[in-house]
GROMACS .gro file of C-alpha atoms in nm:
model
  203
    1MET     CA    1  21.099  15.241  10.010
    2LYS     CA    2  20.883  14.931  10.038
    3LYS     CA    3  21.064  14.603   9.975
    4THR     CA    4  20.926  14.402   9.685
    5ARG     CA    5  20.841  14.050   9.792
    6GLU     CA    6  20.882  13.858   9.471
    7GLY     CA    7  21.023  13.520   9.381
    8GLU     CA    8  21.118  13.386   9.040
    9ILE     CA    9  21.221  13.030   8.958
   10SER     CA   10  21.325  12.866   8.633
   11ARG     CA   11  21.350  12.489   8.669
   12VAL     CA   12  21.451  12.259   8.384
   13THR     CA   13  21.474  11.879   8.395
   14LYS     CA   14  21.458  11.605   8.132
   15GLU     CA   15  21.086  11.582   8.204
   16THR     CA   16  20.973  11.944   8.241
   17ASP     CA   17  21.064  12.307   8.181
   18VAL     CA   18  20.890  12.527   8.440
   19PHE     CA   19  20.898  12.902   8.503
   20VAL     CA   20  20.722  13.059   8.802
   21GLN     CA   21  20.707  13.419   8.918
   22ILE     CA   22  20.511  13.525   9.226
   23ASN     CA   23  20.450  13.862   9.391
   24LEU     CA   24  20.306  13.827   9.741
   25ASP     CA   25  20.181  14.187   9.745
   26GLY     CA   26  19.993  14.172   9.418
   27SER     CA   27  19.631  14.217   9.316
   28GLY     CA   28  19.544  13.869   9.189
   29LYS     CA   29  19.682  13.889   8.836
   30CYS     CA   30  19.739  13.543   8.694
   31ASN     CA   31  19.885  13.391   8.381
   32ALA     CA   32  19.892  13.013   8.412
   33ASN     CA   33  19.980  12.790   8.120
   34THR     CA   34  20.094  12.450   8.241
   35GLY     CA   35  19.943  12.233   7.969
   36ILE     CA   36  19.702  12.096   8.233
   37GLY     CA   37  19.373  12.283   8.214
   38PHE     CA   38  19.241  12.194   8.559
   39LEU     CA   39  19.572  12.282   8.726
   40ASP     CA   40  19.567  12.621   8.549
   41HIS     CA   41  19.218  12.676   8.690
   42MET     CA   42  19.336  12.594   9.044
   43ILE     CA   43  19.640  12.824   9.016
   44GLN     CA   44  19.400  13.099   8.911
   45GLN     CA   45  19.205  13.036   9.235
   46LEU     CA   46  19.529  13.062   9.434
   47SER     CA   47  19.612  13.392   9.268
   48SER     CA   48  19.266  13.545   9.281
   49HIS     CA   49  19.181  13.462   9.642
   50GLY     CA   50  19.533  13.507   9.777
   51LEU     CA   51  19.580  13.836   9.590
   52PHE     CA   52  19.912  13.704   9.463
   53ASP     CA   53  20.035  13.795   9.117
   54ILE     CA   54  20.138  13.462   8.965
   55GLU     CA   55  20.286  13.367   8.631
   56VAL     CA   56  20.338  13.000   8.557
   57ARG     CA   57  20.464  12.852   8.230
   58ALA     CA   58  20.534  12.483   8.193
   59ASN     CA   59  20.621  12.244   7.915
   60GLY     CA   60  20.627  11.882   8.023
   61ASP     CA   61  20.582  11.523   7.919
   62THR     CA   62  20.203  11.534   7.945
   63HIS     CA   63  20.188  11.288   7.654
   64ILE     CA   64  20.284  11.030   7.922
   65ASP     CA   65  20.063  11.171   8.198
   66ASP     CA   66  20.029  11.487   8.410
   67HIS     CA   67  20.229  11.363   8.708
   68HIS     CA   68  20.572  11.517   8.636
   69THR     CA   69  20.436  11.854   8.526
   70ASN     CA   70  20.191  11.877   8.817
   71GLU     CA   71  20.462  11.798   9.074
   72ASP     CA   72  20.730  12.017   8.917
   73VAL     CA   73  20.493  12.314   8.901
   74GLY     CA   74  20.428  12.259   9.273
   75ILE     CA   75  20.803  12.245   9.339
   76ALA     CA   76  20.865  12.569   9.150
   77ILE     CA   77  20.573  12.749   9.318
   78GLY     CA   78  20.706  12.643   9.658
   79GLN     CA   79  21.058  12.759   9.572
   80ALA     CA   80  20.931  13.092   9.438
   81LEU     CA   81  20.720  13.139   9.750
   82SER     CA   82  21.017  13.070   9.978
   83LYS     CA   83  21.229  13.312   9.777
   84ALA     CA   84  20.961  13.582   9.801
   85LEU     CA   85  20.934  13.534  10.179
   86GLY     CA   86  21.312  13.561  10.224
   87ASP     CA   87  21.402  13.558  10.594
   88ARG     CA   88  21.029  13.588  10.676
   89VAL     CA   89  21.076  13.905  10.879
   90GLY     CA   90  20.752  14.074  10.976
   91ILE     CA   91  20.505  13.817  10.846
   92LYS     CA   92  20.207  13.703  11.049
   93ARG     CA   93  20.335  13.349  10.990
   94PHE     CA   94  20.009  13.166  11.075
   95GLY     CA   95  19.696  13.162  10.863
   96HIS     CA   96  19.369  12.973  10.857
   97PHE     CA   97  19.053  12.974  10.651
   98SER     CA   98  18.745  12.762  10.589
   99ALA     CA   99  18.598  12.791  10.240
  100PRO     CA  100  18.263  12.655  10.124
  101LEU     CA  101  18.174  12.570   9.766
  102ASP     CA  102  17.812  12.457   9.760
  103GLU     CA  103  17.803  12.135   9.966
  104ALA     CA  104  18.182  12.121  10.014
  105LEU     CA  105  18.355  12.281  10.313
  106ILE     CA  106  18.734  12.273  10.349
  107GLN     CA  107  18.948  12.399  10.636
  108VAL     CA  108  19.313  12.492  10.580
  109VAL     CA  109  19.566  12.595  10.845
  110VAL     CA  110  19.918  12.703  10.744
  111ASP     CA  111  20.235  12.798  10.928
  112CYS     CA  112  20.523  12.953  10.732
  113SER     CA  113  20.749  12.777  10.977
  114GLY     CA  114  21.035  12.665  10.754
  115ARG     CA  115  20.952  12.307  10.860
  116PRO     CA  116  20.778  12.117  10.580
  117HIS     CA  117  20.484  11.904  10.689
  118LEU     CA  118  20.160  11.811  10.514
  119SER     CA  119  19.850  11.663  10.677
  120PHE     CA  120  19.611  11.595  10.390
  121ASN     CA  121  19.266  11.473  10.484
  122LEU     CA  122  19.045  11.491  10.177
  123ASN     CA  123  18.796  11.224  10.076
  124ILE     CA  124  18.784  11.278   9.701
  125PRO     CA  125  18.515  11.051   9.553
  126SER     CA  126  18.628  11.042   9.188
  127GLN     CA  127  18.962  10.943   9.036
  128LYS     CA  128  18.926  11.206   8.765
  129VAL     CA  129  18.794  11.558   8.728
  130GLY     CA  130  18.790  11.614   8.356
  131THR     CA  131  19.119  11.456   8.247
  132TYR     CA  132  19.302  11.543   8.570
  133ASP     CA  133  19.396  11.261   8.809
  134THR     CA  134  19.266  11.368   9.149
  135GLU     CA  135  19.548  11.187   9.334
  136LEU     CA  136  19.773  11.461   9.192
  137VAL     CA  137  19.616  11.717   9.428
  138LYS     CA  138  19.809  11.569   9.721
  139GLU     CA  139  20.126  11.551   9.510
  140PHE     CA  140  20.092  11.920   9.423
  141PHE     CA  141  20.051  12.035   9.782
  142GLY     CA  142  20.328  11.803   9.898
  143ALA     CA  143  20.564  11.966   9.650
  144VAL     CA  144  20.461  12.320   9.753
  145VAL     CA  145  20.502  12.237  10.122
  146SER     CA  146  20.843  12.069  10.088
  147ASN     CA  147  20.990  12.349   9.880
  148GLY     CA  148  20.810  12.641  10.043
  149GLY     CA  149  20.889  12.549  10.402
  150LEU     CA  150  20.525  12.529  10.509
  151THR     CA  151  20.341  12.333  10.774
  152LEU     CA  152  20.004  12.270  10.612
  153HIS     CA  153  19.691  12.099  10.742
  154ILE     CA  154  19.400  12.038  10.504
  155ARG     CA  155  19.072  11.899  10.641
  156GLN     CA  156  18.749  11.821  10.463
  157LEU     CA  157  18.451  11.909  10.679
  158ALA     CA  158  18.188  11.830  10.414
  159GLY     CA  159  18.153  11.756  10.045
  160ASN     CA  160  18.072  11.491   9.787
  161ASN     CA  161  18.141  11.663   9.455
  162THR     CA  162  18.500  11.617   9.340
  163HIS     CA  163  18.535  11.950   9.163
  164HIS     CA  164  18.384  12.139   9.456
  165ILE     CA  165  18.609  11.968   9.710
  166ILE     CA  166  18.930  12.042   9.520
  167GLU     CA  167  18.839  12.399   9.426
  168ALA     CA  168  18.733  12.481   9.783
  169THR     CA  169  19.071  12.344   9.897
  170PHE     CA  170  19.265  12.579   9.671
  171LYS     CA  171  19.048  12.876   9.768
  172SER     CA  172  19.091  12.803  10.138
  173PHE     CA  173  19.466  12.755  10.094
  174ALA     CA  174  19.488  13.086   9.909
  175ARG     CA  175  19.316  13.280  10.186
  176ALA     CA  176  19.510  13.107  10.464
  177LEU     CA  177  19.841  13.169  10.285
  178ARG     CA  178  19.744  13.531  10.223
  179MET     CA  179  19.685  13.576  10.596
  180ALA     CA  180  20.011  13.405  10.691
  181THR     CA  181  20.229  13.599  10.448
  182GLU     CA  182  20.085  13.943  10.523
  183ILE     CA  183  20.302  14.184  10.720
  184ASP     CA  184  20.214  14.219  11.088
  185PRO     CA  185  20.233  14.595  11.162
  186ARG     CA  186  20.303  14.526  11.531
  187ARG     CA  187  20.633  14.351  11.452
  188SER     CA  188  20.714  14.441  11.094
  189SER     CA  189  21.090  14.431  11.161
  190GLN     CA  190  21.097  14.109  11.364
  191ILE     CA  191  21.108  13.742  11.278
  192PRO     CA  192  20.788  13.582  11.416
  193SER     CA  193  20.959  13.316  11.625
  194SER     CA  194  21.070  13.297  11.988
  195LYS     CA  195  21.393  13.144  11.853
  196GLY     CA  196  21.460  13.455  11.647
  197VAL     CA  197  21.494  13.261  11.322
  198LEU     CA  198  21.276  13.070  11.074
  199GLU     CA  199  21.500  12.845  10.870
  200GLN     CA  200  21.399  12.641  10.570
  201ALA     CA  201  21.454  12.280  10.667
  202GLY     CA  202  21.733  12.126  10.463
  203SER     CA  203  21.868  12.458  10.337
   0.00000   0.00000   0.00000
């Protein structure tokens, strides 16, 4: 019987109440309701292009700003992802993808290493896209990386439209993460490390 690779997290603080459920072997079904329209749109890109089934519900202090909700959703997605990966047996571990969106071209490389690290090299020209603060993009990925145990490199190869740059980033991340989390049929019962273990740093 095939093991279900799912993770579910309920995270409640004085600032936010976040629920995330993710199925790594899904078909791209998504239900995102964070109270931040642009973030919902980006989570839909992650689900659709990664073929992950994702449900995200969040209630936060968006009357102040979007910072707490944006970061806490990233934390919960990272935790749910780590839970779904478990001991990371059999995964390909590494993934990479370059996604264009009109004039924008973004390269993402990911390693499900258990060692959190983010290299974020985007030149986002506008401070806002709609009502969303674009500096929150880095905060979101930082939270996913730290709690998901990912080494993540994001590089902008081209682009001058803020929406295109950010959306291409999420699409590229989705495809790279899909590649990295897929099961490698040549070592489906082995941990993809010469050390024999992939541990979440700080766990």
